mmCIF file of C-alpha atoms and ligand atoms in Angstrom:
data_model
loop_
_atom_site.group_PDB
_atom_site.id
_atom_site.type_symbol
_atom_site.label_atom_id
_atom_site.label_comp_id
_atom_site.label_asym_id
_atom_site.label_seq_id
_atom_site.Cartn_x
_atom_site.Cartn_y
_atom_site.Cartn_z
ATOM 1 C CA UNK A 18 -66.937 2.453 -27.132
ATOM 2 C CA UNK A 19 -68.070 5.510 -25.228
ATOM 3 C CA UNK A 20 -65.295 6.880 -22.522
ATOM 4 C CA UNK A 21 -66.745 7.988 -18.983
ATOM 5 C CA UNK A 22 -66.840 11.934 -18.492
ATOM 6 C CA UNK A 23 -66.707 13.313 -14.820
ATOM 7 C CA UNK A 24 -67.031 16.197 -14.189
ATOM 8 C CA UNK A 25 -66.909 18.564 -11.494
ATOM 9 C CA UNK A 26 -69.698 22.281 -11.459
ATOM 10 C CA UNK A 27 -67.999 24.075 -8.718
ATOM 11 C CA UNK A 28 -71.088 26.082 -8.662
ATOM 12 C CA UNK A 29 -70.242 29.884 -7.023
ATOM 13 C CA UNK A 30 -67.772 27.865 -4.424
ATOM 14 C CA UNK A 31 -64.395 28.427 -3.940
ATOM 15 C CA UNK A 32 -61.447 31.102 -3.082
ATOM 16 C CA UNK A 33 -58.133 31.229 -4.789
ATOM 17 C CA UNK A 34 -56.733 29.853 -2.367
ATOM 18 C CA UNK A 35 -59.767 26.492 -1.893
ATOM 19 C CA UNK A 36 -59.106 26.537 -6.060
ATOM 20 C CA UNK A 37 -55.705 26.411 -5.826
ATOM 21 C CA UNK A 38 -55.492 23.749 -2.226
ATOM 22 C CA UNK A 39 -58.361 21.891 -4.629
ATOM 23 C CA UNK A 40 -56.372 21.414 -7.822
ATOM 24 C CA UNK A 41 -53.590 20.363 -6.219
ATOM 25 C CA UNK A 42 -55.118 17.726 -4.625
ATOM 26 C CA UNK A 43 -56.519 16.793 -8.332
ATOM 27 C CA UNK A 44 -53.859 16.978 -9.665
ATOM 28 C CA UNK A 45 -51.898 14.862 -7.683
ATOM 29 C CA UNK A 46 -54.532 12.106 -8.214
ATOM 30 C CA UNK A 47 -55.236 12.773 -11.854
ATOM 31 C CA UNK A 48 -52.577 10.684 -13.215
ATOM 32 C CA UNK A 49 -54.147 7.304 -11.901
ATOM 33 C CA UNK A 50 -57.254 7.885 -13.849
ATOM 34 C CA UNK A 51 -56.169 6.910 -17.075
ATOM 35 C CA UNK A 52 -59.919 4.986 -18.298
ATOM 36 C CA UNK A 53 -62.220 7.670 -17.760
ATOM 37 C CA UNK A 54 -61.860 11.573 -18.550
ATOM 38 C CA UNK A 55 -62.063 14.519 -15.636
ATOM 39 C CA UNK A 56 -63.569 17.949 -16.397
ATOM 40 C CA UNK A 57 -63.725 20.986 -13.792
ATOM 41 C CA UNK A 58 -66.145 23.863 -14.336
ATOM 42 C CA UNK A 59 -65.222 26.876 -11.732
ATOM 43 C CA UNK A 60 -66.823 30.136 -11.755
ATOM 44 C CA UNK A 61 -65.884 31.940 -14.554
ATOM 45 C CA UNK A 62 -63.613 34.372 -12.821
ATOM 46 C CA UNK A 63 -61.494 31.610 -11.773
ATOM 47 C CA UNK A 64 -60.896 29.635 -15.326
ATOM 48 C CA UNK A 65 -57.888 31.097 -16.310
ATOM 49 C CA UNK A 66 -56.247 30.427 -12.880
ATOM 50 C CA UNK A 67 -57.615 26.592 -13.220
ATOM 51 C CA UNK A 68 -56.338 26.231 -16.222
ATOM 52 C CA UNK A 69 -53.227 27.291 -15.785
ATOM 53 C CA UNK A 70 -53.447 25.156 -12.723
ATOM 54 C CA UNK A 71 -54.317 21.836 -15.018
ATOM 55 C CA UNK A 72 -51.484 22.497 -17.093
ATOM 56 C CA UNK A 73 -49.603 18.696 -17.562
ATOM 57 C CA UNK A 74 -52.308 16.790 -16.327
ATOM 58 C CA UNK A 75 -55.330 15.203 -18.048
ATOM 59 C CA UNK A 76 -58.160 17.812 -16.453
ATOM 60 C CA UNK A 77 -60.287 19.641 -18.466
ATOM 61 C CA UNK A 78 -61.925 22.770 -18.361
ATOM 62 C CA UNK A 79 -65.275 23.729 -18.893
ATOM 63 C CA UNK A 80 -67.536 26.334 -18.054
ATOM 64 C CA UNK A 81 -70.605 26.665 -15.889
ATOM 65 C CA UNK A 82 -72.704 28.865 -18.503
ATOM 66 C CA UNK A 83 -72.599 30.920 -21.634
ATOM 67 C CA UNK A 84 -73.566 33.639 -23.539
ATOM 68 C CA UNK A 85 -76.343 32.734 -26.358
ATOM 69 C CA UNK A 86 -74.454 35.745 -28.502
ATOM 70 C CA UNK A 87 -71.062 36.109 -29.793
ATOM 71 C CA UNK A 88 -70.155 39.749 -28.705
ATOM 72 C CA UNK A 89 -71.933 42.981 -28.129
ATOM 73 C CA UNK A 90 -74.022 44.797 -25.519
ATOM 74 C CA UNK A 91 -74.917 41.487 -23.324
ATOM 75 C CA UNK A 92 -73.778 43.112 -19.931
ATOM 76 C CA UNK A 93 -72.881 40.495 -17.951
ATOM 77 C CA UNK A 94 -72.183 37.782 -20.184
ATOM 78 C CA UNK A 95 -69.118 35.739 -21.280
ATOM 79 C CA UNK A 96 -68.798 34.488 -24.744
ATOM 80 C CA UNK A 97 -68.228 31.098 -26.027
ATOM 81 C CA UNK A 98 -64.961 32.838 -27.663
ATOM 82 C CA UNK A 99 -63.719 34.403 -24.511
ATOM 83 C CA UNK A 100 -64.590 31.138 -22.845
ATOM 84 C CA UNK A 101 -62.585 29.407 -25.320
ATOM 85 C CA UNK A 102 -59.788 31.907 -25.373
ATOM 86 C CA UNK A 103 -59.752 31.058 -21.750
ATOM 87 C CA UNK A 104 -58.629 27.488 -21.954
ATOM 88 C CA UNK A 105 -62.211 26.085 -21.508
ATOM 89 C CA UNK A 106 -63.061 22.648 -23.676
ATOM 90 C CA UNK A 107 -66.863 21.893 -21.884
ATOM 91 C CA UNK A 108 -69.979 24.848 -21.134
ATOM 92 C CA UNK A 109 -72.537 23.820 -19.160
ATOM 93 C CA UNK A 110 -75.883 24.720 -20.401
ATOM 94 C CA UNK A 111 -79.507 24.346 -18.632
ATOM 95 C CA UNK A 112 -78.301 23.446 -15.358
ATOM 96 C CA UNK A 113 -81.776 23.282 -13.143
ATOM 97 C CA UNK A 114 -80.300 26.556 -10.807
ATOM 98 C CA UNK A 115 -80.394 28.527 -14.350
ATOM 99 C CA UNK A 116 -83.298 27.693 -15.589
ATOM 100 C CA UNK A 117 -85.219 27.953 -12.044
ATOM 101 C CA UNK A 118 -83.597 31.070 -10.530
ATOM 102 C CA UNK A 119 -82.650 33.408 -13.142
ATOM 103 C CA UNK A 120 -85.796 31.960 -15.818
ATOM 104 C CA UNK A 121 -83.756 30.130 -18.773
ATOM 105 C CA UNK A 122 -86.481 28.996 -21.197
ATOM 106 C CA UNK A 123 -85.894 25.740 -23.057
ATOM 107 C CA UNK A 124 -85.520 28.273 -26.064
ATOM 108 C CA UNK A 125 -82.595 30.517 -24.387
ATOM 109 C CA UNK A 126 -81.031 26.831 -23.251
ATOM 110 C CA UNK A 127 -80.748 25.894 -26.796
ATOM 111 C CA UNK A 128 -79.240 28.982 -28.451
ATOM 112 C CA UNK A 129 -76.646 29.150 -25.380
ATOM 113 C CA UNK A 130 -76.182 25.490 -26.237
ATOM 114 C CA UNK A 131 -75.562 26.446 -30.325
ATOM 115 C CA UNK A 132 -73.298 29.577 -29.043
ATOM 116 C CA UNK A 133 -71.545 26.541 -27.624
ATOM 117 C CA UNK A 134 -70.622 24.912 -30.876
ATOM 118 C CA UNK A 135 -69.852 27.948 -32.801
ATOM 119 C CA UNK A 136 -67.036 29.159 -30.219
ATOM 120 C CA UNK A 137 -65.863 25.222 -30.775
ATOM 121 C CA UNK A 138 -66.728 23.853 -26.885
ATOM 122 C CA UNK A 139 -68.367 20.902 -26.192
ATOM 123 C CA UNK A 140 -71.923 21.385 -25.012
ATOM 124 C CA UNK A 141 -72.685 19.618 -21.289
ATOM 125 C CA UNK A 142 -76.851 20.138 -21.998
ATOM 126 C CA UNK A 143 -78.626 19.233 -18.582
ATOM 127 C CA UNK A 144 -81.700 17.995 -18.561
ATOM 128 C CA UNK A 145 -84.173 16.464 -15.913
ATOM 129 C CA UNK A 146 -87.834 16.771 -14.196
ATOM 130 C CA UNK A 147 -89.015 18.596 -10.999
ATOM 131 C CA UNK A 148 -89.922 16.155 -8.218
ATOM 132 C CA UNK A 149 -93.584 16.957 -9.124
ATOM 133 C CA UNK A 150 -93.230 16.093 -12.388
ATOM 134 C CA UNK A 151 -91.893 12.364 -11.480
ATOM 135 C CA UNK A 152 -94.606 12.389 -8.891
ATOM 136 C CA UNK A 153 -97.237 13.070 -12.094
ATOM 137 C CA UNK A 154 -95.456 10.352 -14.553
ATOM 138 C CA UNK A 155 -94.550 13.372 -17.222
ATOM 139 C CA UNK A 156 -90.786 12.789 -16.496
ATOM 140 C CA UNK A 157 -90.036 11.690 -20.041
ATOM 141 C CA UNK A 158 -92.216 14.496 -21.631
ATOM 142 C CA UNK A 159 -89.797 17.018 -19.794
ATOM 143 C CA UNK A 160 -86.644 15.539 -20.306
ATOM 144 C CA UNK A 161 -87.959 14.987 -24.401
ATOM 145 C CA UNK A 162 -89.210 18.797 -24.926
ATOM 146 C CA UNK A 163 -85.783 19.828 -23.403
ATOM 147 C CA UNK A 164 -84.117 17.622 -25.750
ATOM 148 C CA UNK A 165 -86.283 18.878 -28.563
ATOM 149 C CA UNK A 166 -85.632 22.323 -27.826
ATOM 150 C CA UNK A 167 -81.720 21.550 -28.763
ATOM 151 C CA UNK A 168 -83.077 19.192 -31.628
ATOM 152 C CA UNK A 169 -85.428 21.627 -33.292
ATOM 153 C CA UNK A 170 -82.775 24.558 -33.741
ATOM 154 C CA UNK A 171 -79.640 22.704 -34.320
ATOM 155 C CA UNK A 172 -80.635 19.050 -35.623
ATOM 156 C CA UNK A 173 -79.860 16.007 -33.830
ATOM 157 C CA UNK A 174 -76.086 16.264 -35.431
ATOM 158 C CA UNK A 175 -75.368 19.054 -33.924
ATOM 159 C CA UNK A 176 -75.516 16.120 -30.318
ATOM 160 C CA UNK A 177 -72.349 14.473 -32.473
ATOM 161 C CA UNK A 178 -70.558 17.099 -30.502
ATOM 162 C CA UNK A 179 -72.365 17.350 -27.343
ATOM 163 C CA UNK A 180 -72.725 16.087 -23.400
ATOM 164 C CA UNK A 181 -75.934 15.414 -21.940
ATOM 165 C CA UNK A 182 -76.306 14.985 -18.134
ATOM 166 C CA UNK A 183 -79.688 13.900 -16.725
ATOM 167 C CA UNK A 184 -80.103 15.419 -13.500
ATOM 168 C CA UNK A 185 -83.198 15.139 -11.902
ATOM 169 C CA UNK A 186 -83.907 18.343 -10.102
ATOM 170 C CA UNK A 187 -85.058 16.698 -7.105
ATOM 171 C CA UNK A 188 -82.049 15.174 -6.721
ATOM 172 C CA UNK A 189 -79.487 17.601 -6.951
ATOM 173 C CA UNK A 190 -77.874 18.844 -3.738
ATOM 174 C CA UNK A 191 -80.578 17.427 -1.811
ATOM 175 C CA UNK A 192 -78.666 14.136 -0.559
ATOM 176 C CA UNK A 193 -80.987 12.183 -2.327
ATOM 177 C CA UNK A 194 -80.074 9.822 -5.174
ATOM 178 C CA UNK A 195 -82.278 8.630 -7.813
ATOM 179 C CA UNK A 196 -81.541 4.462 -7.886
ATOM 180 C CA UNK A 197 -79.463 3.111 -10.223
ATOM 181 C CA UNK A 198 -82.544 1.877 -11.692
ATOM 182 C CA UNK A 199 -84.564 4.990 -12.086
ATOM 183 C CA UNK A 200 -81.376 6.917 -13.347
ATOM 184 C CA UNK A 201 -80.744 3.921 -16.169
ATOM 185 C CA UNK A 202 -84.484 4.241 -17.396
ATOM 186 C CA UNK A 203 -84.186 8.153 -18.061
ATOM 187 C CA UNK A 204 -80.802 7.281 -19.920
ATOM 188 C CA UNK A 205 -82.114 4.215 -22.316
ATOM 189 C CA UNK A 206 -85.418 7.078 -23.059
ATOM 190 C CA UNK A 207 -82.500 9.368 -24.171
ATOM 191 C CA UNK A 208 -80.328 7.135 -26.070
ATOM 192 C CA UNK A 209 -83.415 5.945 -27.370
ATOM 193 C CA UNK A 210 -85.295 8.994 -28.649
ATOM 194 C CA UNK A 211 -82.206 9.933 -30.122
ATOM 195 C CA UNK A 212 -81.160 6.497 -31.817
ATOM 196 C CA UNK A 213 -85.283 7.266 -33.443
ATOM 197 C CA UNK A 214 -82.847 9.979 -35.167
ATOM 198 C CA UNK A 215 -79.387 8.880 -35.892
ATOM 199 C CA UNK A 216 -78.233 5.481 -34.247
ATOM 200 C CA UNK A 217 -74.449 6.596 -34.371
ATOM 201 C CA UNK A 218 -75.320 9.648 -32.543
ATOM 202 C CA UNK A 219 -77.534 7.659 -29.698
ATOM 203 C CA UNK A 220 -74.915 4.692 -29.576
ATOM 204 C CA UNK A 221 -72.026 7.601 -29.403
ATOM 205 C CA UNK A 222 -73.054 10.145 -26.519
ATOM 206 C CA UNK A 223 -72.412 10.168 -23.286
ATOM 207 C CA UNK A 224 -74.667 10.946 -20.924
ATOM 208 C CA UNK A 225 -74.065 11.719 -17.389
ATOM 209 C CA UNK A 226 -76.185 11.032 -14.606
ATOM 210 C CA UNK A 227 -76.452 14.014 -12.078
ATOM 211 C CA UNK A 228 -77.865 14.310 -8.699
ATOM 212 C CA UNK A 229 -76.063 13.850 -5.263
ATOM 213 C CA UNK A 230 -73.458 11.606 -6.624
ATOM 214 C CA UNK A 231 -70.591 10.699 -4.035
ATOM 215 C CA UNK A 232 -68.062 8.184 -3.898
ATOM 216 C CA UNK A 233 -69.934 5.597 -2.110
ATOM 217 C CA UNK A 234 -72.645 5.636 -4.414
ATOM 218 C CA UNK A 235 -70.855 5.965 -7.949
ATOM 219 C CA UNK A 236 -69.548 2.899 -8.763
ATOM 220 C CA UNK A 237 -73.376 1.570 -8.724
ATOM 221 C CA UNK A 238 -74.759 4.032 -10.732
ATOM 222 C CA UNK A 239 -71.723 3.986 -13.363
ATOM 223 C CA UNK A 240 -72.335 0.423 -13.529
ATOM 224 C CA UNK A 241 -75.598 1.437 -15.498
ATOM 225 C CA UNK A 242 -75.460 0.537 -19.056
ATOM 226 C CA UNK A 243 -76.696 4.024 -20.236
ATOM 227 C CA UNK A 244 -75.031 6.112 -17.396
ATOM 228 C CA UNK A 245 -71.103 6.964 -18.856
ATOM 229 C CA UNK A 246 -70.382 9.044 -15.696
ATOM 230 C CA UNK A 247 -71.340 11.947 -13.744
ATOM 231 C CA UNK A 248 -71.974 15.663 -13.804
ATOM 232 C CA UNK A 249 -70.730 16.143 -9.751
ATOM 233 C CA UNK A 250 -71.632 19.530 -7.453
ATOM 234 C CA UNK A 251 -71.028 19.345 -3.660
ATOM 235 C CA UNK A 252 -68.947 16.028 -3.928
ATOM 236 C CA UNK A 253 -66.368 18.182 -6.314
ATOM 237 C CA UNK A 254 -65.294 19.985 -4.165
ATOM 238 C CA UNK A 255 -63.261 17.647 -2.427
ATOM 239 C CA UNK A 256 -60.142 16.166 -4.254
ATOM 240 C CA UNK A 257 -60.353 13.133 -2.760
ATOM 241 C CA UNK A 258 -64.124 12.605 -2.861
ATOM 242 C CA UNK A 259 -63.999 13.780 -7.071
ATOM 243 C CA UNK A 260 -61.049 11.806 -7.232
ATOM 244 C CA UNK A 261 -62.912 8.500 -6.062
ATOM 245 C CA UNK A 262 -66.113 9.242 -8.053
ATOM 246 C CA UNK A 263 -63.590 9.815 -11.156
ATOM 247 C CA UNK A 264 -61.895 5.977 -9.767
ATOM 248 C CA UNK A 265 -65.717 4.760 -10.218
ATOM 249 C CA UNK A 266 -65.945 5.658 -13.436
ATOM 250 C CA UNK A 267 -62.999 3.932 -14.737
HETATM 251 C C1 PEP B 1298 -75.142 19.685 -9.969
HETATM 252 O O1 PEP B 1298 -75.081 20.805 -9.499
HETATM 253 O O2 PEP B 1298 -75.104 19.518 -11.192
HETATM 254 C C2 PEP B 1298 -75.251 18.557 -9.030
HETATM 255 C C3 PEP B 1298 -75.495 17.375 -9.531
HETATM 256 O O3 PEP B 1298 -75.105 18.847 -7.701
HETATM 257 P P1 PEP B 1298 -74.979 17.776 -6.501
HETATM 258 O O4 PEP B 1298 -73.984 16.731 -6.947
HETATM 259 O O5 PEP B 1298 -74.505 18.557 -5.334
HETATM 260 O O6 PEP B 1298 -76.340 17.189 -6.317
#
């Protein structure tokens, strides 16, 4: 029986004082949710503080990106060790801004997503098609050569240890919502291109749906048989909105 995953990409939001006013409010809320599991991926400057913050409550940490090497001359970079060091358990990898404004190839995606399993997190591997590419019908061929890309280097076992979340870029902080229908056809492709592979694996992972998810339209898209909760932006930044997307899930 797969358990719900929501979780929150803070994206570059957020002061220490809106972190610390945010996880409070999380915090207080946290221990009510008790059927689903709560992540929170802040910038990385922030993680330690957030952490420490979670302390004695049930919210995770994860990270919003990750270095595709373990140490050296990367300028700029964080490691999946330092990451881990840092109290995170999740890294995001291939979220749409990343691979659209700063040019991550399906390739770079992957080995970030392997760096990922060596340092011992938990992969959160985002997937999904530009709104041109639904408009053309080639949204499975997108979402499957991103999946591939994962696939080829690391073998479908290495998704034993993994989050997906299918975010459809046109759908992500633009207010609109793919239905609960389109968003449950993406996620039955997934599960099953991936049960092709390894049934266990397919019938195991969760996948998150992504996309301008908000309280008042969660509990219908969680309802999904293939959606096991959300990867949240803008609507995670607001205990009490998170906190009643995280209810949904339960
Ligand atoms: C995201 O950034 O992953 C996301 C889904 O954003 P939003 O919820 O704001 O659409």
């Amino acid at each position: 029986m797969r358990r719900k995953l929501v979780a929150g990409n803070w994206k570059m939001n957020g002061s220490l004082q809106s972190i610390f006013t945010l996880m409070e409010g999380l915090k207080a809320g946290a221990s009510s949710i008790t059927g689903s599991d709560i992540a929170v991926c802040p910038p990385a400057v922030y993680i330690p503080k957030v952490v420490g913050l979670a302390d004695g409550s049930a919210i995770k940490v994860g990270s919003q990106n990750i270095c595709d090497q373990d140490s050296g001359a990367y300028t700029g970079e964080i490691a999946g060790s330092m990451l881990k060091e840092a109290g995170c358990q999740y890294a995001i990898v291939g979220h749409s801004e990343r691979r659209a404004l700063y040019g991550e190839s399906d390739a770079l995606v992957a080995a970030r997503f392997a760096a990922a399993r060596r340092a011992g997190l938990t992969p959160i591997l985002c997937v999904g098609e530009l709104l041109e590419e639904r408009e053309n019908g080639t949204t499975e061929d997108v979402v499957a050569r991103q999946l591939d890309a994962v696939i080829d280097l690391e073998g479908v076992s290495a998704l034993a240890d993994a989050v997906i979340a299918y975010e459809p870029v046109w759908a992500i902080g633009t207010g609109k919502t793919a239905s609960p229908e389109q968003a449950q056809e993406v996620h039955a492709f997934i599960r099953n291109k991936l049960a092709a592979a390894d049934a266990t694996i397919a019938e195991n992972i969760v996948i998150q749906y992504g996309g301008s998810v908000k309280a008042s339209n969660a509990a219908e898209l969680f309802g999904m048989p293939d959606i096991d909760g959300g990867l949240i932006g803008g609507a995670a930044l607001q205990a009490d909105e998170f906190l009643a997307i995280c209810d949904a899930a339960q």
